[in-house]
PDB file of C-alpha atoms in Angstrom:
ATOM      1  CA  MET A  10      21.673 -44.040  17.571  1.00 66.00           C
ATOM      2  CA  SER A  11      21.435 -41.832  14.752  1.00 80.00           C
ATOM      3  CA  GLU A  12      19.166 -42.523  11.841  1.00 84.00           C
ATOM      4  CA  ILE A  13      20.810 -40.113   9.524  1.00 81.00           C
ATOM      5  CA  THR A  14      21.582 -41.913   6.591  1.00 78.00           C
ATOM      6  CA  GLU A  15      22.289 -38.865   4.071  1.00 79.00           C
ATOM      7  CA  VAL A  16      23.948 -36.008   4.641  1.00 82.00           C
ATOM      8  CA  PRO A  17      20.870 -33.156   5.629  1.00 81.00           C
ATOM      9  CA  HIS A  18      20.365 -31.050   3.130  1.00 84.00           C
ATOM     10  CA  GLY A  19      17.586 -28.425   2.254  1.00 92.00           C
ATOM     11  CA  ASP A  20      16.716 -24.722   1.792  1.00 93.00           C
ATOM     12  CA  LEU A  21      14.453 -24.171   4.821  1.00 96.00           C
ATOM     13  CA  LEU A  22      14.749 -25.909   8.189  1.00 97.00           C
ATOM     14  CA  VAL A  23      11.853 -24.930  10.636  1.00 97.00           C
ATOM     15  CA  MET A  24      12.527 -25.884  14.507  1.00 97.00           C
ATOM     16  CA  LEU A  25       9.498 -26.807  16.393  1.00 97.00           C
ATOM     17  CA  ARG A  26      10.255 -26.484  20.401  1.00 96.00           C
ATOM     18  CA  HIS A  27       6.899 -25.928  21.544  1.00 95.00           C
ATOM     19  CA  ALA A  28       3.862 -27.847  22.665  1.00 93.00           C
ATOM     20  CA  PRO A  29       0.570 -27.715  20.876  1.00 91.00           C
ATOM     21  CA  HIS A  30      -2.350 -26.296  21.852  1.00 88.00           C
ATOM     22  CA  GLY A  31      -0.798 -24.077  24.566  1.00 85.00           C
ATOM     23  CA  GLY A  32      -0.171 -21.140  21.932  1.00 89.00           C
ATOM     24  CA  LEU A  33       0.084 -20.967  18.224  1.00 93.00           C
ATOM     25  CA  TRP A  34       3.918 -21.454  18.202  1.00 95.00           C
ATOM     26  CA  LEU A  35       3.522 -24.507  16.193  1.00 95.00           C
ATOM     27  CA  ARG A  36       0.653 -23.681  13.929  1.00 94.00           C
ATOM     28  CA  GLU A  37       2.440 -20.587  12.802  1.00 96.00           C
ATOM     29  CA  ALA A  38       5.581 -22.300  12.406  1.00 97.00           C
ATOM     30  CA  LEU A  39       3.884 -25.113  10.249  1.00 96.00           C
ATOM     31  CA  ASP A  40       2.331 -22.377   8.305  1.00 96.00           C
ATOM     32  CA  LEU A  41       5.694 -20.756   7.448  1.00 97.00           C
ATOM     33  CA  ALA A  42       6.824 -24.438   6.631  1.00 97.00           C
ATOM     34  CA  LEU A  43       3.782 -24.631   3.967  1.00 97.00           C
ATOM     35  CA  VAL A  44       4.626 -21.323   2.505  1.00 97.00           C
ATOM     36  CA  GLY A  45       8.072 -22.378   1.901  1.00 97.00           C
ATOM     37  CA  ALA A  46       7.186 -25.545   0.333  1.00 97.00           C
ATOM     38  CA  ALA A  47       4.537 -23.770  -1.466  1.00 96.00           C
ATOM     39  CA  PHE A  48       7.457 -21.141  -3.100  1.00 94.00           C
ATOM     40  CA  GLY A  49       9.330 -24.451  -4.154  1.00 95.00           C
ATOM     41  CA  GLN A  50      11.981 -24.440  -1.237  1.00 95.00           C
ATOM     42  CA  SER A  51      13.127 -27.698   0.172  1.00 96.00           C
ATOM     43  CA  VAL A  52      11.601 -27.609   3.491  1.00 97.00           C
ATOM     44  CA  SER A  53      12.636 -30.032   6.755  1.00 97.00           C
ATOM     45  CA  LEU A  54      11.081 -29.814  10.035  1.00 98.00           C
ATOM     46  CA  LEU A  55      13.132 -30.257  13.504  1.00 98.00           C
ATOM     47  CA  LEU A  56      10.928 -31.304  16.289  1.00 98.00           C
ATOM     48  CA  MET A  57      13.013 -30.749  19.623  1.00 97.00           C
ATOM     49  CA  GLY A  58      12.130 -30.282  23.590  1.00 98.00           C
ATOM     50  CA  ASP A  59       8.557 -29.946  23.870  1.00 97.00           C
ATOM     51  CA  GLY A  60       7.850 -29.933  20.128  1.00 97.00           C
ATOM     52  CA  VAL A  61       8.097 -33.500  19.997  1.00 97.00           C
ATOM     53  CA  TRP A  62       4.409 -33.738  21.745  1.00 96.00           C
ATOM     54  CA  ALA A  63       3.313 -32.243  18.516  1.00 95.00           C
ATOM     55  CA  LEU A  64       3.371 -35.294  16.761  1.00 96.00           C
ATOM     56  CA  LEU A  65       1.743 -37.375  19.689  1.00 95.00           C
ATOM     57  CA  GLN A  66      -1.339 -39.531  18.302  1.00 93.00           C
ATOM     58  CA  GLY A  67      -4.743 -39.449  19.489  1.00 87.00           C
ATOM     59  CA  GLN A  68      -4.771 -35.501  20.200  1.00 85.00           C
ATOM     60  CA  GLY A  69      -7.955 -33.598  18.966  1.00 79.00           C
ATOM     61  CA  PRO A  70      -8.568 -29.839  18.481  1.00 77.00           C
ATOM     62  CA  GLY A  71     -10.846 -30.500  22.064  1.00 71.00           C
ATOM     63  CA  PRO A  72     -12.643 -27.684  23.835  1.00 72.00           C
ATOM     64  CA  LEU A  73     -10.741 -24.667  23.072  1.00 75.00           C
ATOM     65  CA  GLY A  74     -12.370 -24.806  19.511  1.00 77.00           C
ATOM     66  CA  GLN A  75      -8.795 -24.340  17.910  1.00 79.00           C
ATOM     67  CA  LYS A  76      -8.299 -25.939  14.690  1.00 80.00           C
ATOM     68  CA  GLY A  77      -5.551 -28.118  15.993  1.00 81.00           C
ATOM     69  CA  SER A  78      -2.376 -29.062  13.766  1.00 87.00           C
ATOM     70  CA  HIS A  79      -2.723 -32.713  13.160  1.00 87.00           C
ATOM     71  CA  SER A  80      -4.486 -32.206   9.790  1.00 87.00           C
ATOM     72  CA  THR A  81      -1.889 -29.651   8.754  1.00 91.00           C
ATOM     73  CA  PHE A  82       0.876 -32.804   9.675  1.00 92.00           C
ATOM     74  CA  GLU A  83      -0.896 -35.128   7.493  1.00 90.00           C
ATOM     75  CA  MET A  84      -0.649 -32.504   4.452  1.00 92.00           C
ATOM     76  CA  LEU A  85       3.028 -32.147   4.802  1.00 94.00           C
ATOM     77  CA  GLU A  86       3.635 -34.977   2.229  1.00 92.00           C
ATOM     78  CA  MET A  87       1.539 -33.154  -0.128  1.00 93.00           C
ATOM     79  CA  TYR A  88       3.779 -30.174  -0.092  1.00 94.00           C
ATOM     80  CA  ASP A  89       6.831 -32.393  -0.434  1.00 94.00           C
ATOM     81  CA  ILE A  90       7.774 -31.789   3.067  1.00 94.00           C
ATOM     82  CA  GLU A  91       8.866 -35.188   3.860  1.00 86.00           C
ATOM     83  CA  ARG A  92      12.194 -34.944   6.198  1.00 94.00           C
ATOM     84  CA  LEU A  93      10.867 -34.787   9.735  1.00 96.00           C
ATOM     85  CA  TYR A  94      14.138 -35.017  12.167  1.00 97.00           C
ATOM     86  CA  ILE A  95      13.267 -35.378  15.918  1.00 97.00           C
ATOM     87  CA  ASP A  96      15.595 -35.214  18.552  1.00 98.00           C
ATOM     88  CA  SER A  97      15.675 -38.567  20.297  1.00 97.00           C
ATOM     89  CA  ASP A  98      16.608 -37.314  23.619  1.00 98.00           C
ATOM     90  CA  SER A  99      13.684 -35.069  23.826  1.00 98.00           C
ATOM     91  CA  LEU A 100      11.443 -38.120  22.673  1.00 97.00           C
ATOM     92  CA  GLU A 101      13.012 -40.469  25.863  1.00 97.00           C
ATOM     93  CA  GLU A 102      13.189 -37.746  28.462  1.00 98.00           C
ATOM     94  CA  ARG A 103       9.321 -37.492  28.194  1.00 98.00           C
ATOM     95  CA  GLY A 104       8.830 -41.567  27.960  1.00 98.00           C
ATOM     96  CA  LEU A 105       7.720 -41.208  24.218  1.00 97.00           C
ATOM     97  CA  ILE A 106       8.630 -43.997  21.570  1.00 96.00           C
ATOM     98  CA  ARG A 107       8.169 -43.810  17.893  1.00 94.00           C
ATOM     99  CA  ASP A 108       5.162 -45.925  18.007  1.00 96.00           C
ATOM    100  CA  ASP A 109       3.450 -43.390  19.814  1.00 97.00           C
ATOM    101  CA  LEU A 110       3.910 -40.849  16.733  1.00 96.00           C
ATOM    102  CA  LEU A 111       1.618 -39.635  14.065  1.00 94.00           C
ATOM    103  CA  LEU A 112       3.985 -39.698  11.352  1.00 94.00           C
ATOM    104  CA  PRO A 113       7.491 -41.671  10.329  1.00 94.00           C
ATOM    105  CA  VAL A 114      10.652 -39.406  11.572  1.00 96.00           C
ATOM    106  CA  ILE A 115      14.249 -39.565  11.436  1.00 96.00           C
ATOM    107  CA  GLU A 116      15.536 -39.793  15.131  1.00 96.00           C
ATOM    108  CA  VAL A 117      18.739 -37.536  15.880  1.00 97.00           C
ATOM    109  CA  PRO A 118      20.521 -37.707  18.942  1.00 96.00           C
ATOM    110  CA  THR A 119      20.939 -34.129  20.437  1.00 96.00           C
ATOM    111  CA  SER A 120      24.626 -34.613  20.168  1.00 95.00           C
ATOM    112  CA  GLU A 121      23.909 -34.421  16.067  1.00 95.00           C
ATOM    113  CA  LEU A 122      21.633 -31.926  15.846  1.00 96.00           C
ATOM    114  CA  SER A 123      24.052 -29.618  14.455  1.00 95.00           C
ATOM    115  CA  THR A 124      24.685 -31.803  11.160  1.00 95.00           C
ATOM    116  CA  VAL A 125      21.044 -31.198  10.605  1.00 96.00           C
ATOM    117  CA  LEU A 126      20.991 -27.581  11.137  1.00 96.00           C
ATOM    118  CA  ALA A 127      24.160 -27.133   9.251  1.00 96.00           C
ATOM    119  CA  GLY A 128      23.001 -28.695   6.347  1.00 95.00           C
ATOM    120  CA  HIS A 129      19.833 -26.430   5.873  1.00 96.00           C
ATOM    121  CA  ARG A 130      20.545 -22.526   4.477  1.00 93.00           C
ATOM    122  CA  GLN A 131      18.056 -20.945   6.404  1.00 93.00           C
ATOM    123  CA  ILE A 132      16.613 -21.858   9.924  1.00 94.00           C
ATOM    124  CA  PHE A 133      13.528 -20.545  11.662  1.00 96.00           C
ATOM    125  CA  ASN A 134      13.348 -21.373  15.315  1.00 94.00           C
ATOM    126  CA  PHE A 135       9.815 -21.479  16.765  1.00 95.00           C
TER     127      PHE A 135
ATOM    128  CA  MET B  22      26.683  -6.056   6.186  1.00 95.00           C
ATOM    129  CA  ARG B  23      22.680  -6.133   5.404  1.00 97.00           C
ATOM    130  CA  TYR B  24      20.748  -7.477   8.439  1.00 98.00           C
ATOM    131  CA  ALA B  25      17.089  -8.245   8.558  1.00 98.00           C
ATOM    132  CA  LEU B  26      15.292  -8.976  11.869  1.00 98.00           C
ATOM    133  CA  LEU B  27      12.585 -11.392  12.746  1.00 98.00           C
ATOM    134  CA  VAL B  28      10.830 -10.170  15.733  1.00 98.00           C
ATOM    135  CA  LEU B  29       8.653 -12.919  17.203  1.00 98.00           C
ATOM    136  CA  GLY B  30       7.990 -11.531  21.025  1.00 97.00           C
ATOM    137  CA  GLY B  31       5.521  -8.754  21.888  1.00 96.00           C
ATOM    138  CA  PRO B  32       6.161  -5.304  23.287  1.00 96.00           C
ATOM    139  CA  TYR B  33       6.890  -5.100  26.790  1.00 94.00           C
ATOM    140  CA  SER B  34       5.696  -8.549  27.909  1.00 92.00           C
ATOM    141  CA  ASP B  35       9.075 -10.235  26.481  1.00 94.00           C
ATOM    142  CA  GLN B  36      12.569  -8.811  25.814  1.00 96.00           C
ATOM    143  CA  ALA B  37      12.584 -10.040  22.241  1.00 97.00           C
ATOM    144  CA  ALA B  38      11.520  -6.457  20.783  1.00 97.00           C
ATOM    145  CA  HIS B  39      14.007  -4.527  23.557  1.00 97.00           C
ATOM    146  CA  SER B  40      16.736  -6.645  21.971  1.00 98.00           C
ATOM    147  CA  ALA B  41      15.905  -6.483  18.764  1.00 98.00           C
ATOM    148  CA  LEU B  42      15.779  -2.579  18.696  1.00 98.00           C
ATOM    149  CA  ARG B  43      19.059  -2.460  20.715  1.00 97.00           C
ATOM    150  CA  PHE B  44      20.397  -4.533  18.190  1.00 98.00           C
ATOM    151  CA  ALA B  45      19.462  -2.631  15.397  1.00 98.00           C
ATOM    152  CA  HIS B  46      20.982   0.551  16.676  1.00 98.00           C
ATOM    153  CA  ALA B  47      24.360  -1.217  17.595  1.00 98.00           C
ATOM    154  CA  ALA B  48      24.595  -2.469  13.946  1.00 98.00           C
ATOM    155  CA  ILE B  49      23.843   0.888  12.543  1.00 98.00           C
ATOM    156  CA  ALA B  50      26.242   2.328  14.585  1.00 98.00           C
ATOM    157  CA  ARG B  51      29.235   0.241  13.493  1.00 98.00           C
ATOM    158  CA  GLY B  52      28.259   0.792   9.922  1.00 98.00           C
ATOM    159  CA  HIS B  53      25.867  -1.864   8.823  1.00 98.00           C
ATOM    160  CA  SER B  54      22.477  -1.591   7.649  1.00 98.00           C
ATOM    161  CA  VAL B  55      19.171  -2.860   8.698  1.00 98.00           C
ATOM    162  CA  ASP B  56      17.172  -2.956   5.800  1.00 98.00           C
ATOM    163  CA  THR B  57      13.863  -4.779   7.081  1.00 98.00           C
ATOM    164  CA  VAL B  58      12.494  -5.822  10.207  1.00 98.00           C
ATOM    165  CA  PHE B  59       9.440  -8.889   9.979  1.00 98.00           C
ATOM    166  CA  PHE B  60       7.034  -8.982  12.777  1.00 98.00           C
ATOM    167  CA  TYR B  61       5.141 -12.306  13.253  1.00 98.00           C
ATOM    168  CA  HIS B  62       3.793 -14.276  15.794  1.00 98.00           C
ATOM    169  CA  ASP B  63       3.101 -12.308  18.934  1.00 98.00           C
ATOM    170  CA  GLY B  64       5.855  -9.780  17.530  1.00 98.00           C
ATOM    171  CA  VAL B  65       2.724  -8.276  15.525  1.00 98.00           C
ATOM    172  CA  HIS B  66       1.559  -6.286  18.713  1.00 98.00           C
ATOM    173  CA  ASN B  67       5.072  -4.129  17.949  1.00 98.00           C
ATOM    174  CA  ALA B  68       3.028  -2.390  15.203  1.00 98.00           C
ATOM    175  CA  ALA B  69      -0.120  -1.711  17.649  1.00 98.00           C
ATOM    176  CA  HIS B  70      -0.934   2.003  16.504  1.00 97.00           C
ATOM    177  CA  LEU B  71      -3.179   2.454  19.831  1.00 96.00           C
ATOM    178  CA  ALA B  72      -0.206   1.270  22.419  1.00 96.00           C
ATOM    179  CA  ALA B  73      -0.167   4.059  24.834  1.00 96.00           C
ATOM    180  CA  PRO B  74       2.474   3.265  27.560  1.00 96.00           C
ATOM    181  CA  PRO B  75       3.356   5.482  30.416  1.00 96.00           C
ATOM    182  CA  GLN B  76       5.011   8.387  29.568  1.00 95.00           C
ATOM    183  CA  ASP B  77       8.065   7.347  31.614  1.00 95.00           C
ATOM    184  CA  GLU B  78       8.797   4.057  29.938  1.00 93.00           C
ATOM    185  CA  PRO B  79      10.481   3.492  26.436  1.00 93.00           C
ATOM    186  CA  HIS B  80       7.850   3.774  23.748  1.00 96.00           C
ATOM    187  CA  LEU B  81       8.469   0.879  21.248  1.00 97.00           C
ATOM    188  CA  VAL B  82       6.095   1.411  18.663  1.00 97.00           C
ATOM    189  CA  ASP B  83       7.342   4.754  18.344  1.00 97.00           C
ATOM    190  CA  ALA B  84      10.933   3.548  18.541  1.00 98.00           C
ATOM    191  CA  TRP B  85      10.450   1.267  15.339  1.00 98.00           C
ATOM    192  CA  ARG B  86       8.760   4.425  13.795  1.00 98.00           C
ATOM    193  CA  ASP B  87      11.809   6.277  14.370  1.00 98.00           C
ATOM    194  CA  LEU B  88      14.158   3.573  13.108  1.00 98.00           C
ATOM    195  CA  GLN B  89      12.130   4.069   9.811  1.00 98.00           C
ATOM    196  CA  ARG B  90      12.116   7.620   9.770  1.00 98.00           C
ATOM    197  CA  MET B  91      15.946   7.707  10.506  1.00 98.00           C
ATOM    198  CA  HIS B  92      17.321   4.745   8.593  1.00 98.00           C
ATOM    199  CA  GLY B  93      14.493   3.686   6.133  1.00 98.00           C
ATOM    200  CA  THR B  94      13.957   0.268   7.583  1.00 98.00           C
ATOM    201  CA  ALA B  95      11.256  -1.494   6.509  1.00 98.00           C
ATOM    202  CA  LEU B  96       8.321  -2.587   8.834  1.00 98.00           C
ATOM    203  CA  GLN B  97       6.807  -5.552   7.567  1.00 98.00           C
ATOM    204  CA  VAL B  98       4.016  -7.363   9.326  1.00 98.00           C
ATOM    205  CA  CYS B  99       2.673 -10.705   8.729  1.00 98.00           C
ATOM    206  CA  VAL B 100      -1.039 -10.262   7.560  1.00 98.00           C
ATOM    207  CA  ALA B 101      -2.521 -13.452   9.028  1.00 98.00           C
ATOM    208  CA  ALA B 102      -0.791 -13.270  12.397  1.00 98.00           C
ATOM    209  CA  ALA B 103      -1.853  -9.348  12.679  1.00 98.00           C
ATOM    210  CA  LEU B 104      -5.427  -9.792  11.825  1.00 98.00           C
ATOM    211  CA  ARG B 105      -6.274 -12.667  14.218  1.00 96.00           C
ATOM    212  CA  ARG B 106      -4.543 -10.334  16.954  1.00 98.00           C
ATOM    213  CA  GLY B 107      -6.481  -7.618  15.670  1.00 98.00           C
ATOM    214  CA  LEU B 108      -4.053  -5.349  14.285  1.00 98.00           C
ATOM    215  CA  LEU B 109      -5.776  -4.146  11.073  1.00 98.00           C
ATOM    216  CA  ASP B 110      -4.591  -1.263   8.883  1.00 98.00           C
ATOM    217  CA  ALA B 111      -7.089   1.063   7.466  1.00 98.00           C
ATOM    218  CA  ARG B 112      -7.834  -1.419   4.248  1.00 97.00           C
ATOM    219  CA  GLU B 113      -8.232  -4.446   6.270  1.00 98.00           C
ATOM    220  CA  ALA B 114     -10.470  -2.346   9.020  1.00 98.00           C
ATOM    221  CA  GLU B 115     -12.895  -1.595   6.199  1.00 98.00           C
ATOM    222  CA  ARG B 116     -12.990  -5.306   4.508  1.00 97.00           C
ATOM    223  CA  HIS B 117     -13.531  -6.569   7.747  1.00 98.00           C
ATOM    224  CA  GLY B 118     -16.349  -3.741   8.954  1.00 98.00           C
ATOM    225  CA  LYS B 119     -14.200  -2.512  11.925  1.00 97.00           C
ATOM    226  CA  SER B 120     -14.597   1.098  13.058  1.00 96.00           C
ATOM    227  CA  GLY B 121     -10.845   1.915  12.868  1.00 95.00           C
ATOM    228  CA  ALA B 122      -7.390   0.912  11.932  1.00 97.00           C
ATOM    229  CA  SER B 123      -4.867  -0.258  14.757  1.00 98.00           C
ATOM    230  CA  LEU B 124      -2.006  -0.540  12.254  1.00 98.00           C
ATOM    231  CA  GLU B 125      -0.564   2.499  10.252  1.00 96.00           C
ATOM    232  CA  PRO B 126       2.370   3.076   8.222  1.00 97.00           C
ATOM    233  CA  PRO B 127       5.174   3.120   8.421  1.00 98.00           C
ATOM    234  CA  PHE B 128       4.240  -0.724   9.352  1.00 98.00           C
ATOM    235  CA  GLU B 129       2.960  -2.305   6.506  1.00 98.00           C
ATOM    236  CA  LEU B 130       0.942  -5.816   6.370  1.00 98.00           C
ATOM    237  CA  THR B 131       2.507  -8.225   3.950  1.00 98.00           C
ATOM    238  CA  GLY B 132       2.365 -12.140   3.470  1.00 97.00           C
ATOM    239  CA  LEU B 133       4.631 -14.598   5.027  1.00 97.00           C
ATOM    240  CA  GLY B 134       6.084 -15.236   1.473  1.00 96.00           C
ATOM    241  CA  GLN B 135       7.763 -12.112   2.090  1.00 97.00           C
ATOM    242  CA  LEU B 136       9.769 -13.176   5.163  1.00 97.00           C
ATOM    243  CA  LEU B 137      11.145 -16.135   3.072  1.00 96.00           C
ATOM    244  CA  ASP B 138      12.006 -13.395   0.842  1.00 96.00           C
ATOM    245  CA  ILE B 139      14.023 -11.266   3.228  1.00 96.00           C
ATOM    246  CA  SER B 140      15.789 -14.543   4.054  1.00 94.00           C
ATOM    247  CA  GLN B 141      17.033 -14.645   0.576  1.00 93.00           C
ATOM    248  CA  THR B 142      17.830 -10.996  -0.143  1.00 95.00           C
ATOM    249  CA  HIS B 143      19.337  -9.881   3.357  1.00 96.00           C
ATOM    250  CA  GLU B 144      22.786 -11.033   4.171  1.00 96.00           C
ATOM    251  CA  ARG B 145      21.792 -12.318   7.531  1.00 95.00           C
ATOM    252  CA  LEU B 146      18.295 -12.772   9.004  1.00 96.00           C
ATOM    253  CA  ILE B 147      18.499 -12.475  12.944  1.00 95.00           C
ATOM    254  CA  THR B 148      15.319 -14.021  14.986  1.00 95.00           C
ATOM    255  CA  PHE B 149      14.568 -12.400  18.323  1.00 97.00           C
ATOM    256  CA  ALA B 150      12.003 -14.671  20.089  1.00 95.00           C
ATOM    257  CA  PRO B 151      10.921 -14.649  23.744  1.00 92.00           C
TER     258      PRO B 151
END
């Protein structure tokens, strides 16, 4: 069931579709979200597909010596990025539940993602 | 229509850059303009001045340069994404103590704020990703 309680809206929607650690997709997507927020835009994130792994609790930067992205997620609130939409079907397909995640999210089934996309003026798809 | 393109895929290893170039030429042929191309993520490799593909293959870096020369398209490259991938203009090369530059005009290093600006000042921003 969808947890959308208000019509999604914002200037910028950054879609995260890649798992963390394997590449720079997540890191560089979050960089854009932070710059958008720093420029005073209203920014939302949408995690779907393997992108849902980004919020899995208990991750560390690990042996690759990369910074990891959890510290960035923890900073989002400071940047007023408070709407984290997540594709609930993607979560379920990967055997994950809300309690596995680092931050509070708004669960949206795949069939209703179009509502989230339609509510934003500009979409960046990573 | 005034278009801007966002290229996220590297040359040759992904189709994204080929598709973006073909889109640019098709749009221009139909009377639209492609005012800006922004390179981010692995797309910054499209600006590699030292790229030397075999002569019987399309030269993507030159193709971008031609687009700028013939149609005035601005070629902007995210500086943070470029630096960590070894793409430095003369100024950055000097600042980081490197022996040579790997990015030259008409490509220009700029910030992510510019990408957000482009999304507001052009009528459409189309993303080409792997």
